[in-house]
Coordinates of C-alpha atoms in Angstrom, one line a residue:
M1 CA -8.7 5.8 26.3
G2 CA -5.5 6.8 28.3
R3 CA -2.4 8.4 26.9
M4 CA -0.5 5.1 26.6
G5 CA -3.5 3.6 24.7
K6 CA -3.5 6.4 22.3
K7 CA 0.2 6.0 21.6
L8 CA -0.1 2.3 21.0
G9 CA -3.1 2.9 18.7
L10 CA -1.2 5.4 16.7
L11 CA 1.8 3.0 16.3
F12 CA -0.5 0.3 15.2
L13 CA -2.0 2.5 12.5
L14 CA 1.4 3.6 11.2
A15 CA 2.4 0.0 10.9
F16 CA -0.4 -0.5 8.4
G17 CA 0.6 2.6 6.4
C18 CA -2.5 4.5 7.4
V19 CA -2.7 8.1 8.5
C20 CA -5.6 9.1 10.7
I21 CA -7.5 12.3 10.2
A22 CA -7.6 14.9 12.9
G23 CA -10.8 15.2 14.9
E24 CA -11.9 17.8 17.3
L25 CA -9.7 20.6 18.4
L26 CA -8.9 18.6 21.5
G27 CA -6.8 16.4 19.2
K28 CA -8.7 13.1 19.9
W29 CA -8.4 10.3 17.4
N30 CA -11.7 9.0 16.1
L31 CA -11.4 5.5 14.6
P32 CA -15.0 4.3 14.0
G33 CA -15.4 0.7 13.1
W34 CA -11.6 -0.2 13.3
Q35 CA -12.6 -3.3 15.2
E36 CA -16.0 -3.7 13.6
N37 CA -17.1 -5.2 10.3
G38 CA -17.2 -1.8 8.6
R39 CA -13.5 -1.9 7.7
F40 CA -11.9 -4.7 5.7
L41 CA -8.1 -5.2 5.2
T42 CA -6.9 -6.3 1.7
G43 CA -3.2 -6.7 2.1
E44 CA -2.1 -3.3 3.5
Q45 CA -5.1 -1.4 2.2
A46 CA -7.8 -0.4 4.5
V47 CA -11.3 -0.1 3.1
E48 CA -14.0 1.3 5.3
V49 CA -17.7 1.8 4.7
T50 CA -20.6 2.5 7.1
A51 CA -22.3 -0.5 8.7
D52 CA -25.0 -0.4 6.1
G53 CA -22.6 0.3 3.3
S54 CA -24.2 3.5 2.2
Y55 CA -21.1 5.6 1.7
I56 CA -17.3 5.3 1.8
K57 CA -15.6 6.5 5.0
W58 CA -12.0 5.8 4.4
V59 CA -9.7 6.3 1.3
E60 CA -6.0 6.0 0.8
F61 CA -4.9 7.2 -2.6
N62 CA -1.4 5.9 -3.4
A63 CA -1.4 6.0 -7.2
T64 CA 2.1 7.2 -8.4
C65 CA 2.7 10.0 -10.8
E66 CA 4.0 7.5 -13.3
A67 CA 0.8 5.3 -13.0
L68 CA -1.4 8.4 -13.3
A69 CA 0.4 9.5 -16.4
A70 CA 0.3 6.1 -18.1
A71 CA -3.4 5.6 -17.5
Y72 CA -4.2 9.2 -18.6
D73 CA -2.2 8.9 -21.8
L74 CA -4.1 5.7 -22.7
D75 CA -7.4 7.4 -22.0
V76 CA -6.6 10.3 -24.3
E77 CA -5.1 8.0 -27.0
T78 CA -8.3 5.9 -27.2
Y79 CA -10.8 8.7 -26.8
L80 CA -12.1 8.4 -30.4
D81 CA -11.5 4.7 -30.7
E82 CA -14.2 2.0 -30.6
T83 CA -12.9 1.0 -27.2
H84 CA -12.3 4.1 -25.1
I85 CA -10.3 3.2 -22.1
S86 CA -11.1 5.1 -18.9
W87 CA -8.0 6.1 -16.9
I88 CA -10.0 5.9 -13.7
E89 CA -11.1 2.3 -14.5
L90 CA -7.5 1.3 -15.3
L91 CA -6.3 2.8 -12.0
A92 CA -9.2 1.2 -10.0
Y93 CA -8.4 -2.2 -11.5
E94 CA -4.7 -1.9 -10.6
G95 CA -5.7 -0.7 -7.1
A96 CA -8.1 -3.6 -6.6
R97 CA -5.5 -6.1 -8.0
T98 CA -2.8 -4.9 -5.6
G99 CA -4.8 -3.7 -2.5
G100 CA -4.1 -0.1 -3.4
K101 CA -0.3 -0.5 -3.7
F102 CA 1.4 1.1 -6.7
D103 CA 5.1 0.3 -7.5
K104 CA 7.6 0.3 -10.3
N105 CA 5.6 -2.5 -12.0
S106 CA 2.3 -0.6 -12.0
V107 CA 2.9 1.2 -15.3
R108 CA 3.7 -2.1 -17.1
K109 CA 0.6 -3.8 -15.7
I110 CA -1.6 -0.8 -16.6
Q111 CA -0.3 -0.9 -20.2
E112 CA -0.8 -4.7 -20.4
T113 CA -4.4 -4.4 -19.2
A114 CA -5.1 -1.6 -21.7
E115 CA -3.6 -3.7 -24.5
K116 CA -6.0 -6.6 -23.7
L117 CA -8.9 -4.2 -23.7
K118 CA -7.9 -2.5 -27.0
N119 CA -7.5 -5.9 -28.7
G120 CA -10.9 -7.1 -27.6
D121 CA -9.4 -10.0 -25.6
T122 CA -11.5 -9.0 -22.6
T123 CA -13.6 -6.3 -21.1
M124 CA -13.3 -4.4 -17.8
A125 CA -16.5 -6.1 -16.6
Q126 CA -14.9 -9.5 -17.3
L127 CA -11.7 -8.6 -15.6
T128 CA -13.3 -7.4 -12.5
E129 CA -16.3 -9.7 -12.1
D130 CA -14.6 -11.7 -9.3
M131 CA -12.9 -8.7 -7.7
E132 CA -14.5 -8.1 -4.3
Y133 CA -13.3 -4.5 -3.9
Y134 CA -13.2 -3.2 -7.5
D135 CA -16.4 -1.2 -7.0
Y136 CA -14.9 0.4 -4.0
Y137 CA -11.7 1.5 -5.8
L138 CA -13.8 2.7 -8.8
E139 CA -15.9 4.9 -6.6
A140 CA -13.0 6.1 -4.4
Y141 CA -10.6 6.9 -7.3
G142 CA -13.5 8.4 -9.2
A143 CA -14.0 10.8 -6.4
V144 CA -10.4 11.8 -6.4
L145 CA -10.0 12.2 -10.2
G146 CA -13.5 12.7 -11.4
G147 CA -13.2 16.3 -12.5
M148 CA -9.7 16.2 -14.0
V149 CA -10.2 14.8 -17.5
G150 CA -12.9 15.6 -20.1
E151 CA -14.0 17.8 -22.9
F152 CA -13.4 21.6 -22.8
T153 CA -12.8 24.5 -25.0
L154 CA -9.3 26.1 -25.2
D155 CA -9.1 29.5 -27.1
G156 CA -12.3 28.5 -29.0
K157 CA -11.1 25.0 -29.9
K158 CA -12.8 21.9 -28.5
V159 CA -10.4 19.4 -27.0
Y160 CA -10.4 16.3 -24.8
G161 CA -7.8 15.8 -22.1
L162 CA -6.5 17.1 -18.8
K163 CA -8.5 20.0 -17.7
A164 CA -7.0 20.2 -14.2
F165 CA -4.0 22.3 -13.4
S166 CA -1.0 22.5 -11.1
P167 CA -1.8 24.9 -8.3
I168 CA 1.4 26.8 -9.0
A169 CA 1.4 29.1 -12.1
K170 CA 3.7 28.3 -15.0
G171 CA 7.1 30.1 -14.8
F172 CA 7.2 30.3 -11.0
D173 CA 9.6 28.0 -9.2
Y174 CA 8.7 25.9 -6.2
S175 CA 10.0 23.0 -4.2
H176 CA 8.1 20.2 -2.4
Y177 CA 8.4 16.7 -0.9
D178 CA 6.0 14.1 0.4
D179 CA 4.8 15.6 3.7
F180 CA 1.4 14.1 4.0
G181 CA 0.8 12.8 7.6
A182 CA 3.8 14.7 9.1
S183 CA 3.1 16.0 12.6
R184 CA 1.8 19.5 13.4
S185 CA 1.6 21.0 16.9
Y186 CA 0.1 24.5 16.6
G187 CA -3.1 24.6 18.6
Y188 CA -3.2 20.8 19.0
A189 CA -1.3 17.7 17.9
R190 CA -2.5 16.6 14.5
P191 CA -1.1 15.2 11.2
H192 CA -0.5 17.3 8.1
L193 CA -3.5 16.7 5.9
G194 CA -2.3 18.5 2.8
H195 CA 0.7 19.2 0.6
D196 CA 3.1 22.1 1.0
M197 CA 4.7 23.7 -2.1
M198 CA 7.4 26.2 -1.1
G199 CA 8.0 29.3 -3.3
Q200 CA 8.1 33.1 -3.3
I201 CA 5.6 35.6 -1.9
G202 CA 3.1 36.6 -4.5
T203 CA 3.4 33.5 -6.7
P204 CA 0.0 33.2 -8.4
I205 CA -2.1 30.3 -7.1
I206 CA -4.2 28.4 -9.6
A207 CA -7.5 26.6 -9.3
V208 CA -6.8 22.9 -9.8
E209 CA -10.3 22.1 -10.8
S210 CA -13.4 24.1 -11.7
G211 CA -15.8 24.7 -8.9
Y212 CA -17.4 27.3 -6.7
V213 CA -15.9 29.1 -3.7
E214 CA -17.3 27.6 -0.6
A215 CA -15.1 29.3 2.0
L216 CA -13.0 32.5 1.9
G217 CA -11.4 34.4 4.7
W218 CA -9.2 34.0 7.8
N219 CA -8.6 30.8 9.6
Q220 CA -6.1 30.7 12.5
Y221 CA -4.5 27.6 11.1
G222 CA -4.5 28.3 7.4
G223 CA -4.3 32.1 7.5
W224 CA -6.0 33.6 4.5
R225 CA -7.4 30.6 2.7
I226 CA -9.8 29.6 0.0
G227 CA -12.1 26.5 -0.1
I228 CA -13.4 25.4 -3.5
R229 CA -16.0 22.7 -4.0
S230 CA -16.2 20.7 -7.2
F231 CA -19.5 20.8 -9.0
D232 CA -20.4 17.2 -8.2
G233 CA -19.8 18.0 -4.5
K234 CA -17.2 15.2 -4.0
R235 CA -14.0 17.2 -3.8
Y236 CA -13.1 20.2 -1.6
Y237 CA -9.9 21.9 -2.5
Y238 CA -8.2 23.9 0.3
Y239 CA -5.6 26.6 -0.5
A240 CA -4.0 28.1 2.6
H241 CA -1.3 30.6 3.9
L242 CA -2.1 33.2 1.2
R243 CA -0.3 36.5 1.0
Q244 CA -0.6 39.2 3.7
N245 CA -2.7 42.2 2.7
Y246 CA -3.5 41.0 -0.8
P247 CA -4.3 37.3 -0.6
Y248 CA -7.0 36.8 -3.3
A249 CA -7.6 37.5 -6.9
E250 CA -9.7 40.6 -7.5
G251 CA -13.4 40.0 -7.2
L252 CA -13.2 36.5 -5.7
E253 CA -15.8 35.9 -3.0
E254 CA -17.9 33.2 -1.5
G255 CA -20.1 31.7 -4.2
S256 CA -17.9 32.7 -7.1
V257 CA -17.6 30.2 -9.9
V258 CA -14.0 29.5 -11.0
T259 CA -12.7 27.7 -14.0
A260 CA -9.7 25.4 -13.7
G261 CA -6.6 27.4 -14.4
D262 CA -7.9 30.7 -13.1
V263 CA -5.7 32.7 -10.7
I264 CA -7.5 32.6 -7.4
G265 CA -4.8 34.0 -5.0
Y266 CA -1.2 34.6 -4.1
M267 CA 1.3 32.6 -2.1
G268 CA 2.3 33.9 1.3
H269 CA 2.9 32.7 4.9
T270 CA -0.1 33.9 6.9
G271 CA -1.7 31.8 9.7
Y272 CA -1.1 30.3 13.1
S273 CA -2.8 33.3 14.7
T274 CA -6.2 34.2 16.0
T275 CA -5.5 37.7 14.8
E276 CA -6.2 38.3 11.1
N277 CA -3.5 39.1 8.5
V278 CA -0.5 37.9 10.5
N279 CA 2.6 36.2 9.1
N280 CA 3.3 33.5 11.7
I281 CA 4.3 30.8 9.3
K282 CA 8.1 30.6 9.0
T283 CA 8.3 29.3 5.4
V284 CA 6.6 30.9 2.4
H285 CA 4.5 28.2 0.8
L286 CA 1.1 27.1 -0.5
H287 CA -0.7 24.4 1.5
W288 CA -3.2 22.7 -0.7
G289 CA -5.4 19.9 0.4
L290 CA -8.0 17.6 -1.2
Q291 CA -10.9 16.4 0.9
L292 CA -13.3 13.7 -0.4
I293 CA -16.9 14.0 0.5
F294 CA -19.2 11.0 0.0
D295 CA -21.8 12.3 2.4
E296 CA -22.2 15.9 3.8
S297 CA -21.7 14.6 7.3
Q298 CA -18.1 14.1 6.4
K299 CA -17.5 17.8 5.5
E300 CA -16.4 18.9 9.0
G301 CA -15.6 17.0 12.1
N302 CA -14.2 13.6 13.0
N303 CA -15.0 11.8 9.7
E304 CA -13.2 14.0 7.2
I305 CA -11.3 12.2 4.4
W306 CA -8.1 13.9 3.1
V307 CA -5.9 12.2 0.6
S308 CA -2.2 12.8 -0.2
C309 CA -1.6 15.3 -3.0
Y310 CA 2.1 14.7 -3.6
E311 CA 1.9 12.4 -6.5
L312 CA -1.0 14.4 -7.9
S313 CA 1.1 17.5 -7.7
K314 CA 3.8 15.8 -9.7
F315 CA 1.4 14.6 -12.3
L316 CA -0.3 18.0 -12.7
Y317 CA 3.1 19.6 -13.4
R318 CA 2.4 18.6 -17.0
N319 CA -0.4 21.2 -17.1
R320 CA 0.7 24.5 -15.6
C321 CA -1.3 27.6 -16.5
E322 CA 0.6 30.5 -18.1
V323 CA -0.2 33.8 -16.5
E324 CA 0.5 37.5 -17.2
K325 CA 0.7 40.6 -15.1
V326 CA -2.3 43.0 -15.2
G327 CA -0.7 46.4 -15.9
E328 CA 0.9 48.0 -12.9
S329 CA -1.4 46.2 -10.4
R330 CA -0.6 43.3 -8.2
E331 CA -2.9 41.1 -10.1
W332 CA -2.1 38.2 -12.5
R333 CA -4.5 36.5 -14.9
R334 CA -4.4 33.5 -17.2
V335 CA -3.2 33.9 -20.8
V336 CA -5.2 31.3 -22.5
T337 CA -9.0 31.3 -22.2
M338 CA -10.7 28.0 -21.2
T339 CA -14.4 27.1 -21.1
D340 CA -15.3 24.2 -19.0
P341 CA -18.7 22.7 -19.8
A342 CA -19.1 21.7 -16.1
A343 CA -18.8 25.3 -15.1
E344 CA -21.2 26.5 -17.7
A345 CA -23.8 23.9 -16.8
Y346 CA -23.5 25.0 -13.1
K347 CA -24.0 28.6 -14.0
E348 CA -27.1 27.8 -16.0
Q349 CA -28.5 25.7 -13.2
K350 CA -28.0 28.6 -10.7
K351 CA -30.0 30.8 -13.0
Q352 CA -33.0 28.5 -12.8

C-alpha cells in the first residue's frame, strides 16, 4: 500500500469514528478483515471477530460517564432485591440498541429499561432475544468493566459496590480532556492509545483495579511505567511517565499482587528516550491506558485493543483513594484498608 493509499484509508476510518491501533514500530496500519466478513457495521459501530468467531478483535467503548453512573447506581440499589440488575447488562443492552452510541437520552433509556425489569414486565433475555449483537456488547463491555463492581471488605466491613478507583489519589489536583486517538510522532507516527491526566510531580498514582504486576521498568516511550493485569486476564492497565529517580511504591516488583486503591507509583514526566531515567516529556502527567485481551495473541503486536478511558476517568472520580504520607519518606500509602476477594483468591491459587 502506497503513502496515498494509507492516507485515504485513515480518512475513511475517521469518518466512521474508528481509531486504529498502532502496529509495528514502522508505523504500519494493520486492518485485518476490514473488507472481509469478519467485521460487521451496525450504524456507526464496528464489530469485528475472527473468521471463526472465536474471540473479539475490535472494541469501541463509548459509554458516557452519565450512563455509567446511572447503570451503576441501579446495580447497587437492586443488589439485595429479588431482581438484581447488572450494570454491564444494562449498558450492553443500550449499546446493542444504539450501535454503541451513547448520548443525552441514554440515561433515560437505561432507567426505563431498569424499571421494566424491576416491575417484572420483562427480562433481559426477552429484551435481547432478537438482538443480533447483544452477546458481543455483553462480552465486550464485560471485558472493560468486569472487575470494577462487586463485594469487598472495607476496614473490616463487607460491602457491595464500586471497587475500582480513580488513578489519581484523593486531594491531588489534575486536569484532563478527551485525547484518545490524538497523533503522536516520537519514534513513529501513531495514535494516542491512552488517557493523559496532568498534575504535579510526585502525585500518588493509584491502582484502578486489583491485579498483578506484569511489567515494571523503563520503556523509551512510556519512561518508568507499570503494567498491571487483571486476575481474569482480560484487562491490562498501563501507567506511564512516572517520576524520575523514585517512580514506584516501595517494594513493588514484577509479580506483586496489588489491591485496587493501593499506591503504586508517582507522577512524573519520564520517557521519550532510549536512556533510562530521563525527563523528555514536556508536561508532567500520568498516561494510563486500558488494553483488552480476549486472546493472548492480542497482548502485543498488530492486534492490540485499547479503549478510551476519558469517560471512565470521569466516572471513577466518585471513588478516589485517600492517602497519607509515610513519615519523612517520599512514600504515600492508602488510609482505608480494603480486602478484595479476587486478590485473596489469586494469592491462594498461587500458593497451590
